[in-house]
PDB file of C-alpha atoms in Angstrom:
ATOM      1  CA  MET X   1     119.008-257.025 -37.568  1.00 87.00           C
ATOM      2  CA  ARG X   2     121.676-255.959 -40.027  1.00 96.00           C
ATOM      3  CA  LYS X   3     122.909-252.451 -39.223  1.00 98.00           C
ATOM      4  CA  ALA X   4     122.950-249.654 -41.767  1.00 98.00           C
ATOM      5  CA  VAL X   5     123.989-245.991 -41.773  1.00 98.00           C
ATOM      6  CA  VAL X   6     121.452-243.812 -43.572  1.00 98.00           C
ATOM      7  CA  LEU X   7     122.388-240.278 -44.568  1.00 98.00           C
ATOM      8  CA  LEU X   8     119.349-238.162 -43.519  1.00 98.00           C
ATOM      9  CA  SER X   9     119.228-234.540 -44.580  1.00 97.00           C
ATOM     10  CA  GLY X  10     115.672-233.944 -43.463  1.00 97.00           C
ATOM     11  CA  GLY X  11     114.435-233.610 -47.060  1.00 96.00           C
ATOM     12  CA  LEU X  12     111.988-235.590 -49.129  1.00 97.00           C
ATOM     13  CA  ASP X  13     114.532-237.884 -50.829  1.00 97.00           C
ATOM     14  CA  SER X  14     116.477-239.002 -47.748  1.00 98.00           C
ATOM     15  CA  ALA X  15     113.266-239.538 -45.786  1.00 98.00           C
ATOM     16  CA  THR X  16     111.994-241.930 -48.445  1.00 98.00           C
ATOM     17  CA  VAL X  17     115.317-243.804 -48.391  1.00 98.00           C
ATOM     18  CA  LEU X  18     115.270-244.098 -44.616  1.00 98.00           C
ATOM     19  CA  ALA X  19     111.736-245.516 -44.781  1.00 98.00           C
ATOM     20  CA  LEU X  20     112.822-248.016 -47.428  1.00 98.00           C
ATOM     21  CA  ALA X  21     115.818-249.209 -45.444  1.00 98.00           C
ATOM     22  CA  VAL X  22     113.625-249.647 -42.328  1.00 98.00           C
ATOM     23  CA  ARG X  23     111.041-251.557 -44.428  1.00 98.00           C
ATOM     24  CA  GLN X  24     113.833-253.854 -45.677  1.00 98.00           C
ATOM     25  CA  GLY X  25     114.671-254.793 -42.083  1.00 98.00           C
ATOM     26  CA  TYR X  26     117.782-252.827 -41.390  1.00 98.00           C
ATOM     27  CA  ALA X  27     118.622-251.372 -37.973  1.00 98.00           C
ATOM     28  CA  CYS X  28     119.014-247.817 -39.266  1.00 98.00           C
ATOM     29  CA  HIS X  29     121.469-245.327 -37.798  1.00 98.00           C
ATOM     30  CA  ALA X  30     120.499-241.945 -39.242  1.00 98.00           C
ATOM     31  CA  LEU X  31     123.379-239.563 -39.860  1.00 98.00           C
ATOM     32  CA  SER X  32     122.661-235.814 -40.489  1.00 98.00           C
ATOM     33  CA  ILE X  33     125.351-233.346 -41.361  1.00 97.00           C
ATOM     34  CA  ASP X  34     125.346-229.729 -40.189  1.00 96.00           C
ATOM     35  CA  TYR X  35     127.700-228.288 -42.759  1.00 95.00           C
ATOM     36  CA  GLY X  36     126.805-224.622 -42.272  1.00 91.00           C
ATOM     37  CA  GLN X  37     123.832-224.738 -44.699  1.00 93.00           C
ATOM     38  CA  ARG X  38     121.539-221.703 -44.683  1.00 88.00           C
ATOM     39  CA  HIS X  39     118.485-223.987 -44.617  1.00 86.00           C
ATOM     40  CA  ARG X  40     119.193-225.239 -41.096  1.00 88.00           C
ATOM     41  CA  ALA X  41     115.536-226.141 -40.480  1.00 95.00           C
ATOM     42  CA  GLU X  42     116.175-229.386 -42.339  1.00 96.00           C
ATOM     43  CA  LEU X  43     118.377-230.525 -39.432  1.00 96.00           C
ATOM     44  CA  ASP X  44     115.392-230.210 -36.999  1.00 96.00           C
ATOM     45  CA  ALA X  45     113.380-232.116 -39.634  1.00 97.00           C
ATOM     46  CA  ALA X  46     115.922-234.840 -39.703  1.00 98.00           C
ATOM     47  CA  VAL X  47     115.580-235.404 -35.943  1.00 97.00           C
ATOM     48  CA  ARG X  48     111.785-235.647 -36.267  1.00 97.00           C
ATOM     49  CA  LEU X  49     111.939-237.996 -39.245  1.00 98.00           C
ATOM     50  CA  ALA X  50     114.396-240.376 -37.596  1.00 98.00           C
ATOM     51  CA  GLN X  51     112.014-240.866 -34.685  1.00 98.00           C
ATOM     52  CA  ALA X  52     108.913-241.025 -36.893  1.00 98.00           C
ATOM     53  CA  LEU X  53     110.365-243.484 -39.333  1.00 98.00           C
ATOM     54  CA  GLY X  54     111.897-245.890 -36.818  1.00 98.00           C
ATOM     55  CA  ALA X  55     115.607-245.301 -36.872  1.00 98.00           C
ATOM     56  CA  VAL X  56     117.362-246.897 -33.930  1.00 98.00           C
ATOM     57  CA  ALA X  57     119.683-243.876 -33.571  1.00 98.00           C
ATOM     58  CA  GLN X  58     120.226-240.512 -34.987  1.00 98.00           C
ATOM     59  CA  LYS X  59     123.380-238.413 -34.871  1.00 98.00           C
ATOM     60  CA  THR X  60     124.097-234.950 -36.161  1.00 98.00           C
ATOM     61  CA  VAL X  61     127.772-234.193 -37.039  1.00 97.00           C
ATOM     62  CA  ARG X  62     128.966-230.598 -37.474  1.00 96.00           C
ATOM     63  CA  ILE X  63     131.550-229.578 -40.070  1.00 95.00           C
ATOM     64  CA  GLU X  64     132.075-226.080 -41.331  1.00 91.00           C
ATOM     65  CA  LEU X  65     131.993-225.888 -45.140  1.00 93.00           C
ATOM     66  CA  GLY X  66     130.846-222.272 -44.772  1.00 88.00           C
ATOM     67  CA  SER X  67     134.416-221.311 -43.973  1.00 91.00           C
ATOM     68  CA  PHE X  68     135.271-222.157 -47.597  1.00 93.00           C
ATOM     69  CA  GLY X  69     132.157-220.684 -49.124  1.00 91.00           C
ATOM     70  CA  GLY X  70     131.740-221.206 -52.851  1.00 93.00           C
ATOM     71  CA  SER X  71     128.044-222.104 -52.742  1.00 95.00           C
ATOM     72  CA  ALA X  72     124.724-220.263 -52.358  1.00 95.00           C
ATOM     73  CA  LEU X  73     123.924-222.794 -49.600  1.00 94.00           C
ATOM     74  CA  THR X  74     126.894-221.904 -47.438  1.00 95.00           C
ATOM     75  CA  ASP X  75     127.701-218.295 -48.376  1.00 94.00           C
ATOM     76  CA  ASP X  76     125.135-215.576 -47.596  1.00 91.00           C
ATOM     77  CA  THR X  77     126.691-213.230 -50.161  1.00 93.00           C
ATOM     78  CA  ILE X  78     125.642-215.659 -52.989  1.00 95.00           C
ATOM     79  CA  ALA X  79     121.937-215.500 -53.749  1.00 95.00           C
ATOM     80  CA  VAL X  80     119.886-218.664 -54.090  1.00 94.00           C
ATOM     81  CA  PRO X  81     118.587-218.743 -57.653  1.00 91.00           C
ATOM     82  CA  THR X  82     114.812-218.351 -57.916  1.00 90.00           C
ATOM     83  CA  ALA X  83     114.223-217.752 -61.617  1.00 84.00           C
ATOM     84  CA  GLY X  84     113.639-221.432 -62.480  1.00 76.00           C
ATOM     85  CA  VAL X  85     115.448-224.747 -62.582  1.00 72.00           C
ATOM     86  CA  GLN X  86     118.810-224.367 -64.434  1.00 67.00           C
ATOM     87  CA  LYS X  87     118.838-226.660 -67.494  1.00 70.00           C
ATOM     88  CA  ASN X  88     122.560-226.487 -68.299  1.00 72.00           C
ATOM     89  CA  GLY X  89     125.716-226.323 -66.241  1.00 80.00           C
ATOM     90  CA  ILE X  90     126.207-226.669 -62.545  1.00 88.00           C
ATOM     91  CA  PRO X  91     124.211-224.188 -60.436  1.00 88.00           C
ATOM     92  CA  VAL X  92     125.629-222.082 -57.567  1.00 92.00           C
ATOM     93  CA  THR X  93     123.759-224.208 -55.073  1.00 93.00           C
ATOM     94  CA  TYR X  94     126.342-226.915 -55.693  1.00 93.00           C
ATOM     95  CA  VAL X  95     128.459-227.366 -52.498  1.00 94.00           C
ATOM     96  CA  PRO X  96     132.084-228.313 -53.310  1.00 94.00           C
ATOM     97  CA  ALA X  97     132.902-231.814 -52.040  1.00 94.00           C
ATOM     98  CA  ARG X  98     129.818-232.017 -49.869  1.00 95.00           C
ATOM     99  CA  ASN X  99     128.676-235.505 -50.848  1.00 96.00           C
ATOM    100  CA  THR X 100     132.160-236.879 -50.690  1.00 97.00           C
ATOM    101  CA  ILE X 101     132.541-235.560 -47.133  1.00 97.00           C
ATOM    102  CA  MET X 102     129.080-236.764 -46.100  1.00 97.00           C
ATOM    103  CA  LEU X 103     129.685-240.230 -47.497  1.00 98.00           C
ATOM    104  CA  SER X 104     133.096-240.357 -45.821  1.00 98.00           C
ATOM    105  CA  LEU X 105     131.504-239.593 -42.456  1.00 98.00           C
ATOM    106  CA  ALA X 106     128.912-242.264 -43.077  1.00 98.00           C
ATOM    107  CA  LEU X 107     131.675-244.645 -43.942  1.00 98.00           C
ATOM    108  CA  ALA X 108     133.473-243.908 -40.699  1.00 97.00           C
ATOM    109  CA  TRP X 109     130.364-244.483 -38.570  1.00 98.00           C
ATOM    110  CA  ALA X 110     129.517-247.666 -40.445  1.00 98.00           C
ATOM    111  CA  GLU X 111     132.973-249.061 -39.751  1.00 97.00           C
ATOM    112  CA  VAL X 112     132.732-248.272 -36.066  1.00 97.00           C
ATOM    113  CA  LEU X 113     129.212-249.871 -35.924  1.00 97.00           C
ATOM    114  CA  ASP X 114     130.429-252.860 -37.921  1.00 96.00           C
ATOM    115  CA  ALA X 115     127.760-251.973 -40.467  1.00 97.00           C
ATOM    116  CA  ARG X 116     128.317-253.068 -44.072  1.00 97.00           C
ATOM    117  CA  ASP X 117     125.551-250.974 -45.609  1.00 98.00           C
ATOM    118  CA  VAL X 118     125.245-247.213 -46.233  1.00 98.00           C
ATOM    119  CA  PHE X 119     122.104-245.694 -47.785  1.00 98.00           C
ATOM    120  CA  PHE X 120     122.198-242.372 -49.590  1.00 98.00           C
ATOM    121  CA  GLY X 121     119.298-240.553 -51.290  1.00 97.00           C
ATOM    122  CA  ALA X 122     121.240-239.342 -54.323  1.00 95.00           C
ATOM    123  CA  ASN X 123     119.096-238.754 -57.440  1.00 93.00           C
ATOM    124  CA  ALA X 124     120.250-238.335 -61.045  1.00 88.00           C
ATOM    125  CA  VAL X 125     116.905-237.698 -62.670  1.00 81.00           C
ATOM    126  CA  ASP X 126     115.023-234.758 -61.043  1.00 66.00           C
ATOM    127  CA  TYR X 127     118.063-233.085 -59.539  1.00 64.00           C
ATOM    128  CA  SER X 128     119.943-229.790 -60.023  1.00 63.00           C
ATOM    129  CA  GLY X 129     122.907-230.965 -62.084  1.00 78.00           C
ATOM    130  CA  TYR X 130     125.292-231.815 -59.226  1.00 89.00           C
ATOM    131  CA  PRO X 131     128.203-234.022 -60.368  1.00 92.00           C
ATOM    132  CA  ASP X 132     128.395-235.853 -57.083  1.00 93.00           C
ATOM    133  CA  CYS X 133     124.864-237.248 -57.599  1.00 92.00           C
ATOM    134  CA  ARG X 134     125.749-239.311 -60.614  1.00 93.00           C
ATOM    135  CA  PRO X 135     125.634-243.146 -60.576  1.00 94.00           C
ATOM    136  CA  GLU X 136     129.289-243.304 -61.750  1.00 95.00           C
ATOM    137  CA  TYR X 137     130.376-241.229 -58.818  1.00 95.00           C
ATOM    138  CA  MET X 138     128.517-243.482 -56.366  1.00 96.00           C
ATOM    139  CA  ARG X 139     130.120-246.621 -57.742  1.00 97.00           C
ATOM    140  CA  ALA X 140     133.528-244.940 -57.673  1.00 98.00           C
ATOM    141  CA  PHE X 141     133.019-243.996 -54.001  1.00 98.00           C
ATOM    142  CA  GLU X 142     132.039-247.545 -53.158  1.00 98.00           C
ATOM    143  CA  ARG X 143     135.151-248.903 -54.810  1.00 98.00           C
ATOM    144  CA  MET X 144     137.300-246.391 -52.951  1.00 97.00           C
ATOM    145  CA  ALA X 145     135.654-247.235 -49.618  1.00 97.00           C
ATOM    146  CA  ASN X 146     136.501-250.892 -50.057  1.00 97.00           C
ATOM    147  CA  LEU X 147     140.131-249.967 -50.567  1.00 97.00           C
ATOM    148  CA  ALA X 148     140.280-247.605 -47.606  1.00 94.00           C
ATOM    149  CA  THR X 149     138.921-249.371 -44.553  1.00 95.00           C
ATOM    150  CA  LYS X 150     140.144-251.972 -42.095  1.00 95.00           C
ATOM    151  CA  ALA X 151     136.753-253.659 -42.318  1.00 94.00           C
ATOM    152  CA  ALA X 152     136.952-254.189 -46.088  1.00 94.00           C
ATOM    153  CA  VAL X 153     140.562-255.359 -45.949  1.00 94.00           C
ATOM    154  CA  GLU X 154     139.425-257.991 -43.454  1.00 95.00           C
ATOM    155  CA  GLY X 155     136.642-259.099 -45.699  1.00 94.00           C
ATOM    156  CA  ARG X 156     133.646-257.009 -44.553  1.00 94.00           C
ATOM    157  CA  ARG X 157     133.022-255.104 -47.722  1.00 96.00           C
ATOM    158  CA  LEU X 158     130.772-252.076 -47.779  1.00 97.00           C
ATOM    159  CA  ILE X 159     127.673-251.738 -49.999  1.00 98.00           C
ATOM    160  CA  LEU X 160     126.581-248.224 -50.934  1.00 98.00           C
ATOM    161  CA  HIS X 161     122.831-248.303 -51.611  1.00 98.00           C
ATOM    162  CA  THR X 162     121.324-245.571 -53.836  1.00 98.00           C
ATOM    163  CA  PRO X 163     117.771-246.859 -54.276  1.00 98.00           C
ATOM    164  CA  ILE X 164     116.267-243.716 -55.719  1.00 97.00           C
ATOM    165  CA  ILE X 165     119.027-242.643 -58.009  1.00 96.00           C
ATOM    166  CA  ALA X 166     117.136-243.457 -61.210  1.00 95.00           C
ATOM    167  CA  LEU X 167     113.605-242.412 -60.064  1.00 95.00           C
ATOM    168  CA  SER X 168     111.742-239.291 -60.940  1.00 95.00           C
ATOM    169  CA  LYS X 169     110.612-237.049 -58.089  1.00 95.00           C
ATOM    170  CA  ALA X 170     107.079-238.303 -58.668  1.00 96.00           C
ATOM    171  CA  GLN X 171     108.175-241.960 -58.400  1.00 97.00           C
ATOM    172  CA  ILE X 172     110.072-241.148 -55.235  1.00 97.00           C
ATOM    173  CA  ILE X 173     106.956-239.591 -53.718  1.00 98.00           C
ATOM    174  CA  GLU X 174     104.745-242.507 -54.818  1.00 98.00           C
ATOM    175  CA  GLN X 175     107.165-244.960 -53.158  1.00 98.00           C
ATOM    176  CA  GLY X 176     107.288-242.852 -50.010  1.00 98.00           C
ATOM    177  CA  VAL X 177     103.500-242.741 -49.777  1.00 98.00           C
ATOM    178  CA  ASP X 178     103.470-246.573 -49.980  1.00 98.00           C
ATOM    179  CA  LEU X 179     106.031-246.695 -47.232  1.00 98.00           C
ATOM    180  CA  GLY X 180     104.004-244.335 -45.029  1.00 97.00           C
ATOM    181  CA  VAL X 181     106.276-241.354 -45.064  1.00 98.00           C
ATOM    182  CA  ASP X 182     104.702-238.194 -43.683  1.00 98.00           C
ATOM    183  CA  TYR X 183     106.122-235.558 -46.091  1.00 98.00           C
ATOM    184  CA  SER X 184     104.791-232.751 -43.910  1.00 97.00           C
ATOM    185  CA  LEU X 185     107.756-233.477 -41.668  1.00 97.00           C
ATOM    186  CA  THR X 186     110.284-232.907 -44.385  1.00 98.00           C
ATOM    187  CA  VAL X 187     112.086-229.725 -45.411  1.00 97.00           C
ATOM    188  CA  SER X 188     113.482-229.360 -48.940  1.00 95.00           C
ATOM    189  CA  CYS X 189     113.785-225.592 -49.502  1.00 96.00           C
ATOM    190  CA  TYR X 190     117.218-224.148 -49.949  1.00 95.00           C
ATOM    191  CA  GLN X 191     116.234-221.063 -47.980  1.00 94.00           C
ATOM    192  CA  ALA X 192     113.566-222.335 -45.586  1.00 95.00           C
ATOM    193  CA  ASP X 193     112.866-220.111 -42.568  1.00 94.00           C
ATOM    194  CA  ALA X 194     113.386-221.177 -38.986  1.00 91.00           C
ATOM    195  CA  GLU X 195     109.954-222.800 -38.849  1.00 93.00           C
ATOM    196  CA  GLY X 196     110.774-224.955 -41.949  1.00 95.00           C
ATOM    197  CA  ARG X 197     108.497-222.946 -44.254  1.00 96.00           C
ATOM    198  CA  ALA X 198     109.502-222.934 -47.914  1.00 97.00           C
ATOM    199  CA  CYS X 199     110.157-220.135 -50.368  1.00 95.00           C
ATOM    200  CA  GLY X 200     108.440-221.797 -53.263  1.00 95.00           C
ATOM    201  CA  MET X 201     110.889-220.345 -55.797  1.00 94.00           C
ATOM    202  CA  CYS X 202     114.225-222.096 -55.496  1.00 94.00           C
ATOM    203  CA  ASP X 203     115.191-225.163 -57.533  1.00 91.00           C
ATOM    204  CA  SER X 204     114.473-227.590 -54.729  1.00 93.00           C
ATOM    205  CA  CYS X 205     111.013-226.127 -54.124  1.00 95.00           C
ATOM    206  CA  ARG X 206     110.146-226.223 -57.828  1.00 93.00           C
ATOM    207  CA  LEU X 207     111.255-229.833 -58.229  1.00 92.00           C
ATOM    208  CA  ARG X 208     109.371-230.875 -55.082  1.00 95.00           C
ATOM    209  CA  ARG X 209     106.082-229.114 -56.126  1.00 96.00           C
ATOM    210  CA  SER X 210     106.282-230.643 -59.724  1.00 95.00           C
ATOM    211  CA  GLY X 211     106.881-234.065 -58.201  1.00 96.00           C
ATOM    212  CA  PHE X 212     103.752-233.921 -56.057  1.00 97.00           C
ATOM    213  CA  GLU X 213     101.703-232.608 -58.999  1.00 97.00           C
ATOM    214  CA  ALA X 214     103.012-235.422 -61.296  1.00 97.00           C
ATOM    215  CA  ALA X 215     102.309-238.088 -58.661  1.00 97.00           C
ATOM    216  CA  GLY X 216      98.789-236.729 -57.979  1.00 98.00           C
ATOM    217  CA  VAL X 217      99.576-236.592 -54.282  1.00 97.00           C
ATOM    218  CA  PHE X 218      98.583-233.750 -51.913  1.00 96.00           C
ATOM    219  CA  ASP X 219     101.566-231.507 -51.293  1.00 96.00           C
ATOM    220  CA  PRO X 220     101.844-230.720 -47.579  1.00 97.00           C
ATOM    221  CA  THR X 221     104.598-228.145 -47.978  1.00 97.00           C
ATOM    222  CA  ARG X 222     104.213-225.000 -45.864  1.00 95.00           C
ATOM    223  CA  TYR X 223     105.288-221.739 -47.524  1.00 95.00           C
ATOM    224  CA  TYR X 224     106.237-218.473 -45.842  1.00 88.00           C
ATOM    225  CA  PRO X 225     104.404-215.286 -46.928  1.00 80.00           C
ATOM    226  CA  ALA X 226     105.819-213.581 -50.007  1.00 60.00           C
ATOM    227  CA  ASP X 227     106.524-210.372 -48.080  1.00 46.00           C
ATOM    228  CA  VAL X 228     108.748-212.101 -45.501  1.00 41.00           C
TER     229      VAL X 228
END
């Protein structure tokens, strides 16, 4: 089986991508990143999803982006927005350099594994305006990766797969249902509690809920009480 590294956050998008890579016959090595995010329940979800979806290995790597701050996801003094999905500009939930760092770690593990494929669940349709989720960024990273590694110089070029980048949230969910993804195992909320229950108000929760509604699929998301 051809090896692949799949970035697995524990959320809906990355779970769908892992299921897709497994269906395509890859021996999937799931990589999760503990970057100091406030929604740490997603890391526990990633472990469960890797096992449920058939990854051959799962690894969680810790870095500390919280020491820089600059994002509502890594700095407790910055509130997670709950007034509705921001239509213009880049929201405070953007984490500086996060995707570049995560992709670089996936690249490193892929080279060690002699894997030529990295899968990433970036999405440029129903997303929160992050610049490092755009297709042009993904292609630029792939070009950089093939200049930067021993493997590529020796002829083993890397392919960065972003299979859901042009799909709506509803289309992602429909594909995941076809692949047998149990979305009750996923955690998407930016401020999920320790049990993985969602707030229902942040951008990620709103996009997730609207995706299930548009797909006509039962939403298994668990929410914590409003007074918590």
